PDB file of C-alpha atoms in Angstrom:
ATOM      1  CA  ILE A 276     -15.534 -43.763  30.615  1.00  0.00           C
ATOM      2  CA  THR A 277     -12.953 -42.462  27.796  1.00  0.00           C
ATOM      3  CA  VAL A 278      -9.998 -40.939  27.610  1.00  0.00           C
ATOM      4  CA  ASN A 279      -8.177 -38.740  24.997  1.00  0.00           C
ATOM      5  CA  CYS A 280      -4.787 -40.135  24.408  1.00  0.00           C
ATOM      6  CA  LYS A 281      -4.435 -38.733  20.567  1.00  0.00           C
ATOM      7  CA  GLY A 282       0.361 -38.635  20.373  1.00  0.00           C
ATOM      8  CA  PHE A 283       1.151 -40.581  23.512  1.00  0.00           C
ATOM      9  CA  ASN A 284       1.704 -44.602  23.022  1.00  0.00           C
ATOM     10  CA  PRO A 285      -0.332 -47.258  24.110  1.00  0.00           C
ATOM     11  CA  LYS A 286       2.166 -49.030  26.251  1.00  0.00           C
ATOM     12  CA  SER A 287       2.822 -45.271  28.356  1.00  0.00           C
ATOM     13  CA  VAL A 288      -0.742 -45.438  29.423  1.00  0.00           C
ATOM     14  CA  LYS A 289      -2.039 -47.067  32.501  1.00  0.00           C
ATOM     15  CA  THR A 290      -5.198 -48.027  34.205  1.00  0.00           C
ATOM     16  CA  GLN A 291      -5.162 -48.457  38.496  1.00  0.00           C
ATOM     17  CA  VAL A 292      -7.744 -48.869  40.478  1.00  0.00           C
ATOM     18  CA  SER A 293      -7.248 -47.404  44.123  1.00  0.00           C
ATOM     19  CA  ASP A 294      -6.745 -49.650  47.007  1.00  0.00           C
ATOM     20  CA  ASP A 295     -10.440 -48.471  48.096  1.00  0.00           C
ATOM     21  CA  ARG A 296     -11.657 -49.581  44.799  1.00  0.00           C
ATOM     22  CA  LYS A 297     -13.147 -45.623  45.089  1.00  0.00           C
ATOM     23  CA  SER A 298     -11.279 -44.039  41.925  1.00  0.00           C
ATOM     24  CA  LEU A 299      -9.764 -44.534  38.738  1.00  0.00           C
ATOM     25  CA  VAL A 300      -6.170 -44.340  38.279  1.00  0.00           C
ATOM     26  CA  VAL A 301      -5.751 -43.388  34.042  1.00  0.00           C
ATOM     27  CA  VAL A 302      -1.665 -41.915  33.939  1.00  0.00           C
ATOM     28  CA  ALA A 303       0.119 -41.848  30.878  1.00  0.00           C
ATOM     29  CA  GLN A 304       3.789 -40.746  30.281  1.00  0.00           C
ATOM     30  CA  GLU A 305       6.860 -40.310  27.428  1.00  0.00           C
ATOM     31  CA  GLY A 306       9.922 -38.621  27.231  1.00  0.00           C
ATOM     32  CA  SER A 307      12.562 -38.765  30.481  1.00  0.00           C
ATOM     33  CA  THR A 308      13.854 -35.733  32.733  1.00  0.00           C
ATOM     34  CA  ALA A 309      16.883 -37.752  33.054  1.00  0.00           C
ATOM     35  CA  SER A 310      19.406 -36.529  31.411  1.00  0.00           C
ATOM     36  CA  LYS A 311      23.341 -34.857  31.255  1.00  0.00           C
ATOM     37  CA  GLU A 312      23.711 -31.003  33.383  1.00  0.00           C
ATOM     38  CA  GLY A 313      22.035 -28.139  30.673  1.00  0.00           C
ATOM     39  CA  GLU A 314      20.474 -30.601  27.594  1.00  0.00           C
ATOM     40  CA  ASP A 315      17.172 -29.658  26.815  1.00  0.00           C
ATOM     41  CA  TYR A 316      14.685 -33.088  27.552  1.00  0.00           C
ATOM     42  CA  THR A 317      10.424 -33.314  26.477  1.00  0.00           C
ATOM     43  CA  LEU A 318       8.590 -35.337  28.411  1.00  0.00           C
ATOM     44  CA  ARG A 319       4.024 -35.011  27.571  1.00  0.00           C
ATOM     45  CA  GLU A 320       2.811 -36.830  31.747  1.00  0.00           C
ATOM     46  CA  PHE A 321      -1.235 -36.364  32.243  1.00  0.00           C
ATOM     47  CA  ARG A 322      -3.116 -37.913  35.695  1.00  0.00           C
ATOM     48  CA  LYS A 323      -7.244 -38.267  35.188  1.00  0.00           C
ATOM     49  CA  THR A 324      -8.798 -39.633  38.397  1.00  0.00           C
ATOM     50  CA  TYR A 325     -12.468 -40.799  37.996  1.00  0.00           C
ATOM     51  CA  LYS A 326     -14.875 -41.409  41.225  1.00  0.00           C
ATOM     52  CA  LEU A 327     -15.629 -45.365  40.931  1.00  0.00           C
ATOM     53  CA  PRO A 328     -20.088 -46.263  42.058  1.00  0.00           C
ATOM     54  CA  ASP A 329     -20.112 -48.493  44.819  1.00  0.00           C
ATOM     55  CA  ASN A 330     -21.364 -51.318  42.694  1.00  0.00           C
ATOM     56  CA  ALA A 331     -18.331 -51.188  40.221  1.00  0.00           C
ATOM     57  CA  GLU A 332     -16.983 -54.672  39.910  1.00  0.00           C
ATOM     58  CA  THR A 333     -13.074 -53.251  39.431  1.00  0.00           C
ATOM     59  CA  ASP A 334     -11.704 -56.951  39.042  1.00  0.00           C
ATOM     60  CA  LYS A 335     -13.533 -57.197  35.630  1.00  0.00           C
ATOM     61  CA  LEU A 336     -11.787 -53.810  34.097  1.00  0.00           C
ATOM     62  CA  VAL A 337     -11.370 -54.228  30.612  1.00  0.00           C
ATOM     63  CA  SER A 338      -9.655 -51.084  29.163  1.00  0.00           C
ATOM     64  CA  PHE A 339      -8.473 -51.153  24.011  1.00  0.00           C
ATOM     65  CA  MET A 340      -6.851 -48.242  22.767  1.00  0.00           C
ATOM     66  CA  THR A 341      -8.980 -47.056  20.018  1.00  0.00           C
ATOM     67  CA  SER A 342      -6.962 -45.960  15.960  1.00  0.00           C
ATOM     68  CA  ASN A 343      -8.004 -43.124  16.658  1.00  0.00           C
ATOM     69  CA  GLY A 344      -5.748 -42.522  20.351  1.00  0.00           C
ATOM     70  CA  ARG A 345      -9.351 -42.633  22.677  1.00  0.00           C
ATOM     71  CA  LEU A 346      -8.818 -44.571  25.580  1.00  0.00           C
ATOM     72  CA  VAL A 347     -11.363 -46.096  26.635  1.00  0.00           C
ATOM     73  CA  VAL A 348     -12.941 -48.120  30.152  1.00  0.00           C
ATOM     74  CA  GLU A 349     -15.437 -50.510  30.871  1.00  0.00           C
ATOM     75  CA  ILE A 350     -16.270 -51.945  34.331  1.00  0.00           C
ATOM     76  CA  PRO A 351     -19.981 -53.748  34.383  1.00  0.00           C
ATOM     77  CA  LEU A 352     -21.937 -52.978  36.901  1.00  0.00           C
ATOM     78  CA  LYS A 353     -23.385 -55.563  39.983  1.00  0.00           C
ATOM     79  CA  ARG A 354     -27.094 -55.368  39.761  1.00  0.00           C
ATOM     80  CA  GLU A 355     -28.466 -56.132  42.134  1.00  0.00           C
ATOM     81  CA  GLU A 356     -32.046 -58.456  41.820  1.00  0.00           C
ATOM     82  CA  LYS A 357     -35.361 -56.874  43.195  1.00  0.00           C
ATOM     83  CA  GLU A 358     -37.917 -59.624  43.935  1.00  0.00           C
ATOM     84  CA  ASP A 359     -40.155 -57.441  41.550  1.00  0.00           C
ATOM     85  CA  GLU A 360     -38.550 -57.677  38.917  1.00  0.00           C
ATOM     86  CA  PHE A 361     -39.499 -61.509  37.561  1.00  0.00           C
ATOM     87  CA  PRO A 362     -42.887 -62.295  37.978  1.00  0.00           C
ATOM     88  CA  ARG A 363     -44.221 -65.618  39.689  1.00  0.00           C
ATOM     89  CA  VAL A 364     -47.275 -67.703  39.841  1.00  0.00           C
ATOM     90  CA  ILE A 365     -48.538 -68.376  42.397  1.00  0.00           C
TER      91      ILE A 365
END
Protein backbone atom coordinates (compact mmCIF):
# COMPACT_ATOMS: atom_id res chain seq x y z
CA ILE A 1 0.00 0.00 0.00
CA THR A 2 1.36 3.44 -0.90
CA VAL A 3 -0.05 6.65 0.61
CA ASN A 4 0.86 10.21 -0.42
CA CYS A 5 1.89 11.96 2.81
CA LYS A 6 3.75 14.86 1.21
CA GLY A 7 3.88 17.83 3.57
CA PHE A 8 3.47 15.75 6.73
CA ASN A 9 6.26 15.09 9.20
CA PRO A 10 7.02 11.34 9.20
CA LYS A 11 6.65 11.31 13.00
CA SER A 12 3.02 12.47 12.68
CA VAL A 13 2.02 9.57 10.39
CA LYS A 14 0.74 6.46 12.19
CA THR A 15 -0.24 3.03 10.88
CA GLN A 16 -2.61 0.78 12.82
CA VAL A 17 -4.12 -2.63 12.18
CA SER A 18 -7.70 -3.00 13.39
CA ASP A 19 -8.44 -5.37 16.29
CA ASP A 20 -10.05 -7.89 13.94
CA ARG A 21 -6.96 -7.70 11.65
CA LYS A 22 -9.15 -7.04 8.60
CA SER A 23 -8.13 -3.44 7.88
CA LEU A 24 -5.17 -1.08 7.96
CA VAL A 25 -5.70 2.50 9.10
CA VAL A 26 -3.26 5.30 8.23
CA VAL A 27 -3.68 8.50 10.26
CA ALA A 28 -1.70 11.77 10.15
CA GLN A 29 -2.29 14.96 12.11
CA GLU A 30 -0.30 18.16 12.41
CA GLY A 31 -1.24 21.31 14.29
CA SER A 32 -3.50 21.79 17.24
CA THR A 33 -6.83 23.41 18.09
CA ALA A 34 -5.67 23.92 21.68
CA SER A 35 -5.16 27.67 21.64
CA LYS A 36 -6.37 30.65 23.56
CA GLU A 37 -9.88 31.74 22.71
CA GLY A 38 -10.03 33.89 19.62
CA GLU A 39 -6.58 32.92 18.31
CA ASP A 40 -6.07 31.51 14.84
CA TYR A 41 -4.83 27.97 14.39
CA THR A 42 -3.98 25.52 11.64
CA LEU A 43 -4.87 21.84 11.69
CA ARG A 44 -4.14 19.34 8.91
CA GLU A 45 -5.14 15.72 9.17
CA PHE A 46 -6.25 12.69 7.20
CA ARG A 47 -7.38 9.14 7.82
CA LYS A 48 -7.38 6.36 5.23
CA THR A 49 -8.65 2.83 5.74
CA TYR A 50 -7.69 -0.16 3.59
CA LYS A 51 -9.28 -3.61 3.67
CA LEU A 52 -6.76 -6.41 4.10
CA PRO A 53 -7.07 -9.90 2.62
CA ASP A 54 -7.74 -12.77 5.04
CA ASN A 55 -4.27 -14.23 4.46
CA ALA A 56 -2.39 -11.01 5.41
CA GLU A 57 0.31 -11.55 8.04
CA THR A 58 -0.29 -8.31 9.95
CA ASP A 59 2.29 -9.15 12.62
CA LYS A 60 4.97 -8.80 9.90
CA LEU A 61 3.89 -5.31 8.76
CA VAL A 62 6.73 -3.00 7.68
CA SER A 63 6.33 0.68 6.77
CA PHE A 64 8.65 3.49 5.76
CA MET A 65 8.57 6.99 4.26
CA THR A 66 10.31 7.72 0.97
CA SER A 67 12.25 10.93 0.33
CA ASN A 68 9.40 12.29 -1.82
CA GLY A 69 6.79 11.98 0.99
CA ARG A 70 5.19 8.64 0.22
CA LEU A 71 4.38 6.14 2.96
CA VAL A 72 4.98 2.57 1.84
CA VAL A 73 3.33 -0.22 3.84
CA GLU A 74 4.25 -3.83 3.11
CA ILE A 75 2.35 -6.78 4.56
CA PRO A 76 3.28 -10.29 3.40
CA LEU A 77 0.58 -12.79 2.49
CA LYS A 78 0.48 -16.35 3.81
CA ARG A 79 0.93 -18.87 1.04
CA GLU A 80 -1.19 -21.93 1.19
CA GLU A 81 0.89 -24.91 0.20
CA LYS A 82 -0.79 -27.09 -2.37
CA GLU A 83 0.19 -30.66 -2.84
CA ASP A 84 0.13 -30.27 -6.63
CA GLU A 85 2.67 -27.45 -6.52
CA PHE A 86 5.71 -29.62 -5.88
CA PRO A 87 6.70 -32.63 -7.96
CA ARG A 88 6.78 -35.96 -6.17
CA VAL A 89 8.66 -39.12 -6.95
CA ILE A 90 6.36 -42.14 -6.86
